[in-house]
CSV table of C-alpha atoms in Angstrom, one decimal:
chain,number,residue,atom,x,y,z
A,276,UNK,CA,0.0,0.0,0.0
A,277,UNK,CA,1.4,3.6,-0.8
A,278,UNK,CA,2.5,5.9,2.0
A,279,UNK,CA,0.1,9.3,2.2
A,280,UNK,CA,2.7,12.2,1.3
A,281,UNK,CA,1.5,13.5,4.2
A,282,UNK,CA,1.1,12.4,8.3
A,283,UNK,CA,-0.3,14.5,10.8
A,284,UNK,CA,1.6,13.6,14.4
A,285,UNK,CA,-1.4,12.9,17.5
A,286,UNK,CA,-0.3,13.6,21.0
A,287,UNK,CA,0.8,17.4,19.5
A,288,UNK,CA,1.5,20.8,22.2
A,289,UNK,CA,-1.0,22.6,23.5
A,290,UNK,CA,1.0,25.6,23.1
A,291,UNK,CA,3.1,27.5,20.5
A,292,UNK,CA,5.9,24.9,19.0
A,293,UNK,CA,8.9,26.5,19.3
A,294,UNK,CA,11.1,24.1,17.4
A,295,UNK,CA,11.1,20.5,15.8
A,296,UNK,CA,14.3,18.8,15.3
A,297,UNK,CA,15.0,15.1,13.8
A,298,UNK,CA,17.2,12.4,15.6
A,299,UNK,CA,21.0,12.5,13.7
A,300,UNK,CA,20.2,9.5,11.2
A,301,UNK,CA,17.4,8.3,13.2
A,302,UNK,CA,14.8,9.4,10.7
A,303,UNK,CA,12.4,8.1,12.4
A,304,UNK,CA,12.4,10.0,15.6
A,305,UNK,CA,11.4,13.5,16.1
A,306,UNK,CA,12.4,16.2,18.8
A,307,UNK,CA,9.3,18.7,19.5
A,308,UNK,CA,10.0,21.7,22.0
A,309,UNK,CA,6.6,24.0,23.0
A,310,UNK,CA,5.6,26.5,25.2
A,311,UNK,CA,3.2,24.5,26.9
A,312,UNK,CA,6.5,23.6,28.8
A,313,UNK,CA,7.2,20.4,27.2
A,314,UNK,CA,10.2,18.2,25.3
A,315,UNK,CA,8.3,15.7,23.2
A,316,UNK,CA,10.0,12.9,21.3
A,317,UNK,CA,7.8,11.1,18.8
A,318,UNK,CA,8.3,8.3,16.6
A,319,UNK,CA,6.9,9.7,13.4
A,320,UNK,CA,6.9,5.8,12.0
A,321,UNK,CA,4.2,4.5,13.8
A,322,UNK,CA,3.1,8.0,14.8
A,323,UNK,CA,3.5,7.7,18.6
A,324,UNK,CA,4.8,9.7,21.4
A,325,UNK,CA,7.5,8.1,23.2
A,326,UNK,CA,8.8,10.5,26.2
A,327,UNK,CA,7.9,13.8,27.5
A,328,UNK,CA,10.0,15.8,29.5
A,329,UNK,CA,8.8,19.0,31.4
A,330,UNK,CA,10.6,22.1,32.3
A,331,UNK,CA,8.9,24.9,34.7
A,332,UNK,CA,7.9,27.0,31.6
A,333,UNK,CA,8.1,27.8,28.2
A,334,UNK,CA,10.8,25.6,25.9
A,335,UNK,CA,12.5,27.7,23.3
A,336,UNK,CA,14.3,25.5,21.5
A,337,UNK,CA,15.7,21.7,21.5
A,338,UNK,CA,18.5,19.5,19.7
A,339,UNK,CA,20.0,16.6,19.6
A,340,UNK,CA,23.2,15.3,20.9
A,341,UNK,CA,23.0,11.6,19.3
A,342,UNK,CA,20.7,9.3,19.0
A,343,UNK,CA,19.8,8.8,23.0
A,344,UNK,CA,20.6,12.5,24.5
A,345,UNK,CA,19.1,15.8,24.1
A,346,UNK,CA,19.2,19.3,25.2
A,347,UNK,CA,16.6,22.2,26.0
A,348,UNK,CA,16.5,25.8,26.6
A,349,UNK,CA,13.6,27.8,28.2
A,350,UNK,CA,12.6,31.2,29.3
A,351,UNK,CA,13.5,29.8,33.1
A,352,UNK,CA,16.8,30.5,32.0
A,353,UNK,CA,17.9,26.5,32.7
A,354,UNK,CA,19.1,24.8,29.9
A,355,UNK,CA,18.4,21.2,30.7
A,356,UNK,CA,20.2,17.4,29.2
A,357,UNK,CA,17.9,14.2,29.0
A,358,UNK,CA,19.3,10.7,28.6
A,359,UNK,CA,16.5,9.2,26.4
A,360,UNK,CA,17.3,5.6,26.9
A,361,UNK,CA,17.9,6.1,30.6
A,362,UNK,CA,14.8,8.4,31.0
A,363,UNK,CA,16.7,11.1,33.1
A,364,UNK,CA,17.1,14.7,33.1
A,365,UNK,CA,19.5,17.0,34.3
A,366,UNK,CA,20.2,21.0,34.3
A,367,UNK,CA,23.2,21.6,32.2
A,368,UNK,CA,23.1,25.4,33.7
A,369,UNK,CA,21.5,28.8,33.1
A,370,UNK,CA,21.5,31.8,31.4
A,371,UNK,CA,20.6,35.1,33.4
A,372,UNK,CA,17.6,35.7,30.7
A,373,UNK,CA,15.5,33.1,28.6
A,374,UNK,CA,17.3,30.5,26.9
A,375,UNK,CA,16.2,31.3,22.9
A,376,UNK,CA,18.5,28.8,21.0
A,377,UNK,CA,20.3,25.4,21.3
A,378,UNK,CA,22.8,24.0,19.3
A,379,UNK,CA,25.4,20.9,19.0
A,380,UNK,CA,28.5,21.2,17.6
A,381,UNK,CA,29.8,17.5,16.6
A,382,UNK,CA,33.2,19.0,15.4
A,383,UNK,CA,33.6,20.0,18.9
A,384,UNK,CA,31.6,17.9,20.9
A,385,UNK,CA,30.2,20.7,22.9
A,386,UNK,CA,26.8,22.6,23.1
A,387,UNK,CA,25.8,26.2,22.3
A,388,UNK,CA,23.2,28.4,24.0
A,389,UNK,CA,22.4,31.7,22.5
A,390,UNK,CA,20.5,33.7,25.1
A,391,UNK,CA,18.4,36.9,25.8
A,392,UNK,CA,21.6,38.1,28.2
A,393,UNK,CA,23.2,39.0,24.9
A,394,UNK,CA,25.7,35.8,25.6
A,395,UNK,CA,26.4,33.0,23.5
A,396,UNK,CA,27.4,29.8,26.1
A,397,UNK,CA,29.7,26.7,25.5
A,398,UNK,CA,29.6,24.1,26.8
A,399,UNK,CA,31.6,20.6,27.5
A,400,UNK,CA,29.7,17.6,27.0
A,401,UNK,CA,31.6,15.0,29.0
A,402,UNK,CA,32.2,17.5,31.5
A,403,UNK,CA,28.7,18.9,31.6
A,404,UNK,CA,30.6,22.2,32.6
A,405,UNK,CA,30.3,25.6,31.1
A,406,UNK,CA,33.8,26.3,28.7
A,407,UNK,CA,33.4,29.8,28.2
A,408,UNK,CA,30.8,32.8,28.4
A,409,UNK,CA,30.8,35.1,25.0
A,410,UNK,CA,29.5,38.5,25.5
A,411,UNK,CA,28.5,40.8,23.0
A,412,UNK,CA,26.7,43.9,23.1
A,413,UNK,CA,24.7,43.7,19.9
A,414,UNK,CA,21.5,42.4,21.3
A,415,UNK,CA,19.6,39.5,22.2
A,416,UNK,CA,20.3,36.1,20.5
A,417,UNK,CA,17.0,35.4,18.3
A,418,UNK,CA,18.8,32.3,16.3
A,419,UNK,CA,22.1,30.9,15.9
A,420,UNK,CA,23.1,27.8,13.5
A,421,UNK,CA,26.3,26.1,13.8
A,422,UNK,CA,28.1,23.8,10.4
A,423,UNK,CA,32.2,22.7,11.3
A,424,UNK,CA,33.9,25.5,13.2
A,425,UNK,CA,31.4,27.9,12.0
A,426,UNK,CA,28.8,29.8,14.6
A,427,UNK,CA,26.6,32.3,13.4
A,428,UNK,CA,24.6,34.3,15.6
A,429,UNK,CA,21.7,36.7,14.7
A,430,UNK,CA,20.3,39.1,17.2
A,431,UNK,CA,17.6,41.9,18.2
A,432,UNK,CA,19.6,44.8,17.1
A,433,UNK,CA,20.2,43.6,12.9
A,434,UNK,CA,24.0,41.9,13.7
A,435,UNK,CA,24.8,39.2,12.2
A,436,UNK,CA,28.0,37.6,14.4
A,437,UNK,CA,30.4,35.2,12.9
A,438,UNK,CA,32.5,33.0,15.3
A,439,UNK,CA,35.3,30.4,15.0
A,440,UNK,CA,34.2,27.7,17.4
A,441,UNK,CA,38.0,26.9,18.1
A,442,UNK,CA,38.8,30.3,19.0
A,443,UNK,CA,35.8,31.9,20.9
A,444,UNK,CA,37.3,35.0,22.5
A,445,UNK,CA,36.1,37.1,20.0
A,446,UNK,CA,33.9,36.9,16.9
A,447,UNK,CA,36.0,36.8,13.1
A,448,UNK,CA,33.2,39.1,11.9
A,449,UNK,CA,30.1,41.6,12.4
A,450,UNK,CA,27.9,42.3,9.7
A,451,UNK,CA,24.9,44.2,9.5
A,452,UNK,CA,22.1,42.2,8.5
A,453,UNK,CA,21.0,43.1,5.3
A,454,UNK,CA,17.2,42.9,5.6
A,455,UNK,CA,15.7,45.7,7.1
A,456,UNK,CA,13.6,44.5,9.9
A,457,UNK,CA,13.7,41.9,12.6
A,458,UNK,CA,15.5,38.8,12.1
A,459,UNK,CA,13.3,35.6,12.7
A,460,UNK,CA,15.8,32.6,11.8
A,461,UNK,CA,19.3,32.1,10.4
A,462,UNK,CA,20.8,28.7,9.3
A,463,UNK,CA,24.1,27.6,7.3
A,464,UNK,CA,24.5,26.1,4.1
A,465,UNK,CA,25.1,22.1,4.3
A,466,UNK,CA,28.1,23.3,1.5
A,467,UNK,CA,29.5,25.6,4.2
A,468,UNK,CA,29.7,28.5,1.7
A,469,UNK,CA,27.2,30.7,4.3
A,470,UNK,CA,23.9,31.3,5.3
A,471,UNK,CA,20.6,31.9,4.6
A,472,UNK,CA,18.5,34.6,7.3
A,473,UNK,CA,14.5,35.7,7.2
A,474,UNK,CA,12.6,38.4,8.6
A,475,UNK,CA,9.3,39.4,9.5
A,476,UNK,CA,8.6,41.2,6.7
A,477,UNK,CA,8.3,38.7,3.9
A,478,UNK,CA,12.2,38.6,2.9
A,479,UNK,CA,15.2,36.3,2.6
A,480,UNK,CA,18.9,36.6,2.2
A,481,UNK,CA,21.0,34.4,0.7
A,482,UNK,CA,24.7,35.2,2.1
A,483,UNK,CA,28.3,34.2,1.7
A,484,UNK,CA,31.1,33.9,4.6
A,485,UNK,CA,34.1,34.3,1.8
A,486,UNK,CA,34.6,38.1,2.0
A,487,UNK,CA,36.2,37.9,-1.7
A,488,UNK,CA,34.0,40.5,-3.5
A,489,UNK,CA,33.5,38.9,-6.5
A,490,UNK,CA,32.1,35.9,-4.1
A,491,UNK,CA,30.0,38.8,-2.3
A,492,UNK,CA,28.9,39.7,-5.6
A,493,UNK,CA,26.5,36.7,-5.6
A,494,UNK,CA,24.7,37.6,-2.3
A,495,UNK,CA,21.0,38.5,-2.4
A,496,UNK,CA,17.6,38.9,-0.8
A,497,UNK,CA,14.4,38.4,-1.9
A,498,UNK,CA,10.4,38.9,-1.0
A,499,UNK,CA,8.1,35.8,-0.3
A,500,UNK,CA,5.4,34.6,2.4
A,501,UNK,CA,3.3,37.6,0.4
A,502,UNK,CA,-0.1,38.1,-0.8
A,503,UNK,CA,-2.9,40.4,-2.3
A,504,UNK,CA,-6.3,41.3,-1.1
A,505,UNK,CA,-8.5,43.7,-2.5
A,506,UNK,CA,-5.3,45.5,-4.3
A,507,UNK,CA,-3.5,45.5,-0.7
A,508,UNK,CA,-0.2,43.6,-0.1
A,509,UNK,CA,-0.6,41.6,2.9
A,510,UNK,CA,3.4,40.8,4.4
A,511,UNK,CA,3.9,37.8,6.4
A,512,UNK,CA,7.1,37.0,8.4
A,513,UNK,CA,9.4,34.3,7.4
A,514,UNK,CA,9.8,32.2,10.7
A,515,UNK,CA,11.4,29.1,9.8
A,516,UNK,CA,14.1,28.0,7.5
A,517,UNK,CA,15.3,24.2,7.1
A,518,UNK,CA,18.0,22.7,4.7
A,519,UNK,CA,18.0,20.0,2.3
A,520,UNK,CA,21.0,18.5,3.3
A,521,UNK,CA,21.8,16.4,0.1
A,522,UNK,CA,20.6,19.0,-2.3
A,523,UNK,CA,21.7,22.2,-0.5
A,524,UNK,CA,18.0,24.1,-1.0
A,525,UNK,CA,15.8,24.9,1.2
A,526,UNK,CA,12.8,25.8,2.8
A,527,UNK,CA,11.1,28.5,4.5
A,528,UNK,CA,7.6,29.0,6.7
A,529,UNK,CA,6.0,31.6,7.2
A,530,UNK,CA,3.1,32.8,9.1
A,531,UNK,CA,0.7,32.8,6.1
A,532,UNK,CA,0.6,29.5,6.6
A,533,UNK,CA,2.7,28.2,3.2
A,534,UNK,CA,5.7,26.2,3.5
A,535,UNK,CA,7.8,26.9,0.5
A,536,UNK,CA,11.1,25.1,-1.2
A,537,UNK,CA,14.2,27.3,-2.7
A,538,UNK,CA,16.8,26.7,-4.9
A,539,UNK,CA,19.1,29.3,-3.6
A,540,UNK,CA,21.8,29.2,-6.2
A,541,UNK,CA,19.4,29.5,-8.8
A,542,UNK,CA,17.5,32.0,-7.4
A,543,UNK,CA,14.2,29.4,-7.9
A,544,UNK,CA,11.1,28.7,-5.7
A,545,UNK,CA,11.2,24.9,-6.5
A,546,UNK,CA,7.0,24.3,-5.0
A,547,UNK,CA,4.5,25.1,-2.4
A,548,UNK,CA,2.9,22.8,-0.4
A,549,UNK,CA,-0.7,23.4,0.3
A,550,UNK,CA,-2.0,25.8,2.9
A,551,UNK,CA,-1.2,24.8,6.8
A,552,UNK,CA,-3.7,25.0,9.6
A,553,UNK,CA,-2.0,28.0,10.8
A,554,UNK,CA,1.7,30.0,10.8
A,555,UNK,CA,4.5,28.2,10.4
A,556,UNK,CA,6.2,28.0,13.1
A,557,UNK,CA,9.5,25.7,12.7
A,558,UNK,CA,10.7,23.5,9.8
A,559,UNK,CA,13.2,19.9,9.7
A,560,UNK,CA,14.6,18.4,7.4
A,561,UNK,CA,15.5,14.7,8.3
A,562,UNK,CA,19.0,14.4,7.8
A,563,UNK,CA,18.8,12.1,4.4
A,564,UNK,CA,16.3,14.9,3.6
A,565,UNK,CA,13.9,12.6,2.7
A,566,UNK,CA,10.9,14.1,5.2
A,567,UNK,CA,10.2,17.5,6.3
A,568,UNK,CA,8.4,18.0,10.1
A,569,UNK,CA,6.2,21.1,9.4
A,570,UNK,CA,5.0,22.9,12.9
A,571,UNK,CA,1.6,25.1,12.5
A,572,UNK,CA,0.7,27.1,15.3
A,573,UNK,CA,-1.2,30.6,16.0
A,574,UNK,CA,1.3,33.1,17.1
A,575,UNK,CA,-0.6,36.4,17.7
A,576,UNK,CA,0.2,37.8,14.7
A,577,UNK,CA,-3.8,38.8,13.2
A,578,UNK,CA,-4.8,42.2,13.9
A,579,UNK,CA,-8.3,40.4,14.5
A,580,UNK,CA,-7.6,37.2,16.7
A,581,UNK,CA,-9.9,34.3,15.9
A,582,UNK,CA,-11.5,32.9,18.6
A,583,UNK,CA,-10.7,30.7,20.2
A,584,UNK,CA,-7.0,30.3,18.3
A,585,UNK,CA,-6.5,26.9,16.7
A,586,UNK,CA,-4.5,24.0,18.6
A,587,UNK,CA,-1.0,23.8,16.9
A,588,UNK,CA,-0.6,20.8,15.0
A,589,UNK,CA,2.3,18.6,13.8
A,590,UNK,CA,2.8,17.2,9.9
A,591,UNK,CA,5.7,15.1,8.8
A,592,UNK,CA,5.6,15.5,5.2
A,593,UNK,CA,7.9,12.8,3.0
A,594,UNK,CA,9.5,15.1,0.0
A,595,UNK,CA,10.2,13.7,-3.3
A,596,UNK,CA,12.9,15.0,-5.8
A,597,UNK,CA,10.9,16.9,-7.7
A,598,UNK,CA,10.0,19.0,-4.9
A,599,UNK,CA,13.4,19.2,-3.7
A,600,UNK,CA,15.9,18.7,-5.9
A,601,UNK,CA,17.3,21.6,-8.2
A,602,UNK,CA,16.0,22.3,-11.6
């Protein structure tokens, strides 16, 4: 019997999804953060919740270490390790403001938290022990994504920080971001050749970390998530972006509630899927890029609220190469 394109996940938040992140070639398993307070893991196979872990309020974001241990930040400040096979939790440490982004560096064995102190952390896995504290004064961490010895950091105030994870004292570069408004999400190129960044108004840049200007020449930025009603453009922000890691493109959610796949190089929207439930709120690829997990949820963003909001909900979607793969 064919398998539907399509699954929508039971057992889904109550709350905002803040972040949904796949198992390292476990395809199968699925890491759901929320602010309902909860660390969900589901096996999107058989479409069953395995484990739930509970914090003392709102999860931020999630990641995986391996296969059996993962790692959550909240606006409690704790950022918090759970050993799935052994079903145990510990606090890793805190932040002295919400904890907005966790990441895994395999390179380095060691875990990043970007937080609303303006400080990026790192941390030793084995030792469970903070390494080093990064300040910087150019705003709150909104996302961060991490590829080899590469770190890039997007805050409040439009910076875009570059660090080398083996030499954190100080970042290799500042730039300002080039979209004009609020950065929502930032993540690396699978290639390594830079990074893609969205905002809330409707944009995405495509940059480059080689500072060679005829490589700087191929940078750009462009408008999506957009629509028109009654001659008005409506502008929706761009929350989410997730790569393909085979094919290098990618894709981006936004809160009009479209899910849409990029061929960066080519400057190409590859498809759309169908409308979602609600906005976008976080995207996953599975590593072999052959499923996407697709987070809806209302985040306060209509001028006239329905009532009462709908429940987020949880698709896993699996991708074929036509949607996918570049033209």
């Amino acid at each position: 019997m064919a398998r539907k394109p399509e699954t929508q996940l039971q057992n889904t938040p109550v709350d905002v999804i803040s972040a949904v992140k796949f198992s390292p070639k476990m395809n199968k398993f699925l890491l759901v953060s929320s602010w309902d307070t909860t660390v969900r893991l589901y096996d999107v196979a058989s479409n069953t919740l395995r484990q739930k872990f509970i914090h003392s309020s709102p999860v931020l974001d999630c990641a995986f270490l391996n296969s059996t241990k993962t790692i959550s930040g909240s606006l409690d400040n704790v950022v918090k390790l759970y050993d799935l096979n052994a079903n145990v939790e510990s606090t890793l440490g805190s932040h002295n403001a919400g904890v907005k982004c966790v990441e895994y560096s395999a390179k380095l064995n060691a875990i990043l938290t970007g937080s609303w102190d303006r400080t990026v952390k790192l941390w030793d896995v084995r030792e469970k022990d903070c390494v080093g504290t990064y300040e910087q004064s150019n705003g709150k961490v909104y996302s961060m994504s991490s590829i080899d010895e590469k770190l890039v950091v997007a805050t409040s105030e439009r910076k875009v920080l570059i660090w080398d994870l083996r030499k954190m004292d100080s970042y290799i570069e500042r730039r300002e971001s080039s979209l004009k408004y609020q950065t929502r999400a930032v993540r690396c190129f699978p290639n390594k050749e830079g990074y893609v960044m969205s905002s809330i108004e409707g944009r995405v840049a495509v940059e480059y970390f080689d500072p060679n200007p005829e490589v700087q020449k191929k940078k750009f930025a462009f408008k999506c998530h957009r629509a028109k009603e009654n001659d008005i453009e409506l502008i929706y922000p761009v929350n989410a972006i997730s790569f393909h890691s085979v094919y290098n493109t990618f894709a981006t959610g936004g809160s009009d509630g479209y899910v849409n796949i990029w061929d960066g190089f080519n400057k190409k929207r590859l498809c759309q899927f169908h409308l979602y439930d609600s906005s976008i709120s976080s995207l996953c690829f599975s590593d072999d890029g052959s499923t996407l997990a697709i987070a809806c949820s209302y985040m306060d963003e209509a001028e006239n609220a329905p009532q009462p909001p709908p429940q987020p909900t949880l698709y896993v979607r699996y991708v074929n190469e036509q949607e996918t793969r570049p033209k």
